[in-house]
Amino acid sequence: MTDFEKVWNFENLYRAYRKARRGKRWKGAAAKFEVNLLEALHLLSAQLRAKTYRLSPYNTFKVYEPKERIVMSNSYKDKVVQHALCDNVLGPRVLPSFIKDNYASQEGKGTHFGLERLEEFMRRFYRKKGVDGWVLKGDIRKYFYSIRHDVLKELVRKYVDDPECLWLLDMIIDSTEGNVGIPIGNQSSQLFALLYLSPLDHFIKEKLGVKFYGRYMDDFYLIHEDKEYLRYCWKEIERRVNEIGLSLNEKTAIYPLKNGIDFLGFHTYLTETGAVI
């Protein structure tokens, strides 16, 4: 079975429908889709095979927690297709390439795992260097809205080579106006956003040699004993994110480890005795 066949395969579309309906079964769009479920899935399969499938317009709205964001919600049929694509092709191809400390939107990871890793890093640092360390804390300014389509397509092609899958992936990437930005709300956007900074993750861990590094989507930290080396890392990170159309938030800063780290909604401290609170 080719990668594209995995997307339009009826059984995979049915599994995708079951995932898409979780928590939404009695909402209007989901209920309408379910009334003629078999017909709707067969039609989706046929449209994908014939490449006549097209994305429906997004439903755009604002959310204000934890900060103001524009969310672009896709139609129910498009959610089904994205589940089939992401669960059977894109996810299995890109997820194994991510570093352990890329925490967001992955089974077995998430916020609790990210916080546990931060606490583990602090304890390991203390055993070697005590509390006399430094933190480079940063995030990417307007991350989802700044992702360049051309860079993303090039990255995707390192993992997916089926031309028909690439037709569908390119359609999704180009579904917003202009050549920059991906919609918050798409399942594919979560994977795209994880992938877009994955080369930076590997660069920081493997080339810069920073062991104590973690990232949750656009939010990241580095812990190191040498403040000057973190300044060098900052310049290298800034250069690399600029090359792919991104910029660091003005809040990016270097400060003493003993001040603690704000990450994933918590302020985590390393005390003078080595306790993490």
XYZ file of C-alpha atoms in Angstrom:
277
model
C 0.000 0.000 0.000
C 1.427 3.393 -0.999
C 1.400 6.298 1.422
C -1.453 7.929 -0.489
C -3.473 4.711 -0.459
C -3.158 4.781 3.329
C -4.957 8.134 3.255
C -7.893 7.262 0.975
C -8.249 3.655 2.176
C -11.851 3.301 3.438
C -10.927 1.555 6.693
C -8.391 4.261 7.522
C -10.935 6.973 6.723
C -13.434 5.250 9.013
C -10.870 5.140 11.831
C -10.095 8.793 11.122
C -13.812 9.643 11.373
C -14.015 7.912 14.766
C -11.079 9.981 16.033
C -12.474 13.220 14.601
C -15.849 12.718 16.296
C -14.437 12.351 19.834
C -16.171 14.924 21.996
C -18.054 16.282 18.970
C -20.516 13.522 18.118
C -23.643 15.564 18.797
C -22.377 18.843 17.359
C -24.029 19.944 14.126
C -21.275 19.185 11.626
C -20.433 15.817 13.156
C -24.096 14.801 13.381
C -24.744 15.741 9.741
C -21.703 13.780 8.597
C -22.853 10.746 10.562
C -26.364 10.706 9.051
C -24.935 9.526 5.715
C -21.653 8.215 7.083
C -20.850 5.441 4.596
C -21.792 7.601 1.637
C -19.727 10.516 2.972
C -16.647 8.343 3.525
C -16.930 6.681 0.109
C -17.237 10.141 -1.476
C -14.158 11.396 0.390
C -12.206 8.327 -0.692
C -13.237 8.797 -4.332
C -12.401 12.519 -4.285
C -8.967 11.844 -2.833
C -8.220 9.111 -5.370
C -9.305 11.357 -8.252
C -7.587 14.417 -6.717
C -10.842 16.360 -6.893
C -10.842 16.784 -3.107
C -10.672 20.425 -2.016
C -10.480 22.017 1.411
C -13.552 23.860 2.674
C -13.202 27.455 3.937
C -11.970 27.846 7.500
C -14.144 29.058 10.362
C -12.037 31.835 11.888
C -12.444 33.096 15.458
C -10.394 34.501 18.347
C -9.506 32.889 21.660
C -8.059 34.795 24.591
C -6.525 32.097 26.821
C -3.646 31.865 27.539
C -3.205 34.799 25.149
C -5.112 36.260 22.211
C -4.841 34.038 19.134
C -6.669 33.646 15.855
C -7.899 30.073 15.430
C -8.844 28.722 12.002
C -11.053 25.668 12.448
C -11.441 23.351 9.464
C -14.615 21.579 8.362
C -15.565 18.161 9.690
C -14.728 16.343 6.454
C -11.333 18.043 6.423
C -10.714 16.932 10.013
C -11.354 13.344 8.897
C -8.883 13.665 6.012
C -6.271 15.236 8.281
C -6.574 12.384 10.763
C -6.106 9.864 7.953
C -3.098 11.782 6.619
C -1.422 12.586 9.940
C -2.090 9.278 11.698
C -1.054 7.028 8.804
C 1.621 8.988 6.926
C 2.920 12.283 8.299
C 3.082 11.338 11.980
C 4.789 7.952 11.527
C 7.369 9.583 9.243
C 8.321 12.666 11.268
C 7.728 11.782 14.935
C 10.626 9.278 15.246
C 13.048 11.987 14.080
C 12.275 14.362 16.969
C 14.519 14.705 19.997
C 13.196 13.416 23.312
C 12.963 16.976 24.628
C 10.533 18.227 21.978
C 7.472 17.910 24.208
C 4.285 19.216 22.579
C 1.388 17.316 20.974
C 2.882 13.819 21.154
C 1.572 10.705 22.834
C 3.611 9.927 25.940
C 4.961 13.470 26.220
C 3.147 16.755 26.940
C 3.332 19.273 29.770
C 3.831 16.845 32.668
C 6.642 15.078 30.836
C 8.244 18.426 29.969
C 8.163 19.546 33.599
C 9.566 16.214 34.777
C 12.455 16.576 32.324
C 13.160 20.129 33.521
C 13.281 18.925 37.135
C 15.561 16.047 36.108
C 17.871 18.460 34.241
C 18.087 20.740 37.292
C 19.011 17.830 39.566
C 21.619 16.560 37.123
C 23.089 20.046 36.769
C 23.260 20.449 40.546
C 25.155 17.168 40.973
C 27.859 18.444 38.594
C 27.908 22.220 39.066
C 25.763 23.166 42.065
C 23.430 26.136 41.613
C 25.950 28.343 39.806
C 24.483 28.031 36.348
C 22.775 30.151 33.740
C 19.575 29.905 31.741
C 18.875 31.086 28.217
C 15.078 31.347 28.110
C 13.360 32.246 24.875
C 10.419 31.832 22.601
C 9.545 32.445 18.983
C 7.531 35.523 18.132
C 4.160 34.705 16.493
C 5.370 31.221 15.632
C 2.451 29.693 13.719
C 1.848 32.928 11.798
C 5.521 33.159 10.720
C 6.172 29.678 9.307
C 7.258 29.967 5.680
C 5.470 27.640 3.278
C 8.524 27.079 1.073
C 10.747 26.085 4.007
C 8.049 23.816 5.428
C 7.488 22.060 2.092
C 11.211 21.421 1.755
C 11.311 19.941 5.259
C 8.273 17.732 4.625
C 9.940 16.331 1.499
C 12.759 14.934 3.611
C 10.245 12.521 5.141
C 7.472 12.046 2.568
C 8.208 11.288 -1.087
C 4.856 9.998 -2.381
C 3.880 12.644 -4.996
C 0.158 12.247 -4.343
C 0.635 12.696 -0.600
C 2.742 15.758 -1.350
C -0.120 17.118 -3.493
C -2.392 16.895 -0.443
C 0.210 18.211 2.001
C 1.013 21.170 -0.255
C -2.704 21.961 -0.550
C -3.003 22.073 3.230
C 0.171 24.146 3.662
C -1.026 26.654 1.047
C -4.579 26.859 2.443
C -3.979 30.269 4.030
C -3.455 33.535 2.163
C 0.097 34.430 1.222
C 3.241 32.362 1.595
C 3.623 32.565 5.367
C 1.665 31.135 8.280
C -0.209 27.944 9.105
C -3.621 27.802 10.813
C -3.830 27.164 14.534
C -6.523 24.502 14.746
C -5.397 22.022 12.089
C -4.071 18.663 13.268
C -1.426 18.917 10.557
C -0.325 22.319 11.874
C 0.708 20.748 15.177
C 2.992 18.300 13.356
C 4.246 21.004 10.988
C 5.126 23.256 13.943
C 6.928 20.420 15.731
C 8.851 19.633 12.557
C 9.749 23.217 11.612
C 12.083 23.711 14.590
C 13.270 20.102 14.771
C 16.532 20.894 12.904
C 17.186 23.600 15.518
C 16.577 21.074 18.315
C 19.188 18.741 16.841
C 21.608 21.639 16.296
C 21.361 22.732 19.939
C 21.709 19.220 21.358
C 24.254 17.774 18.933
C 26.292 20.683 17.512
C 26.187 23.154 20.390
C 26.363 20.259 22.847
C 23.756 21.624 25.257
C 22.481 18.637 27.239
C 19.949 20.538 29.310
C 17.612 21.865 26.622
C 13.858 21.533 26.212
C 11.216 22.944 23.878
C 7.443 23.031 24.006
C 6.341 24.291 20.586
C 7.653 27.902 20.511
C 8.914 28.060 24.118
C 12.410 26.804 25.003
C 15.240 26.937 27.531
C 18.950 26.065 27.723
C 20.817 25.486 31.008
C 24.619 25.814 31.048
C 27.405 26.683 33.479
C 29.002 29.261 31.134
C 27.145 32.537 30.571
C 29.405 33.510 27.680
C 28.718 30.211 25.947
C 24.981 30.845 26.270
C 25.516 34.249 24.644
C 27.172 32.437 21.746
C 24.269 29.956 21.631
C 21.806 32.855 21.574
C 23.515 34.342 18.513
C 23.594 30.983 16.732
C 19.945 30.257 17.525
C 18.896 33.729 16.399
C 20.811 33.361 13.148
C 19.209 30.018 12.398
C 15.641 31.036 13.206
C 16.061 34.211 11.136
C 17.130 32.080 8.169
C 13.751 30.311 8.202
C 11.665 33.459 8.623
C 11.304 33.443 12.409
C 12.425 35.829 15.132
C 13.018 35.522 18.865
C 10.636 37.277 21.222
C 12.033 40.406 22.870
C 11.596 38.663 26.251
C 14.402 36.231 25.370
C 17.082 36.605 28.060
C 19.963 35.027 29.989
C 19.709 34.974 33.780
C 21.013 32.993 36.797
C 19.644 29.474 37.238
C 18.938 30.189 40.911
C 16.208 32.622 39.756
C 14.184 29.638 38.544
C 12.609 28.942 35.154
C 9.120 29.826 33.934
C 8.074 26.917 31.723
C 4.738 25.280 30.919
C 2.782 27.459 33.323
C 4.991 26.785 36.358
C 7.972 28.510 37.963
C 10.501 25.789 38.823
C 13.316 26.527 41.308
C 16.609 24.827 42.095
C 17.435 25.536 45.751
C 20.873 25.868 47.354
C 20.484 22.329 48.734
C 19.690 20.825 45.328
C 15.953 20.452 45.881
C 13.697 21.278 42.943
C 10.453 23.040 43.846
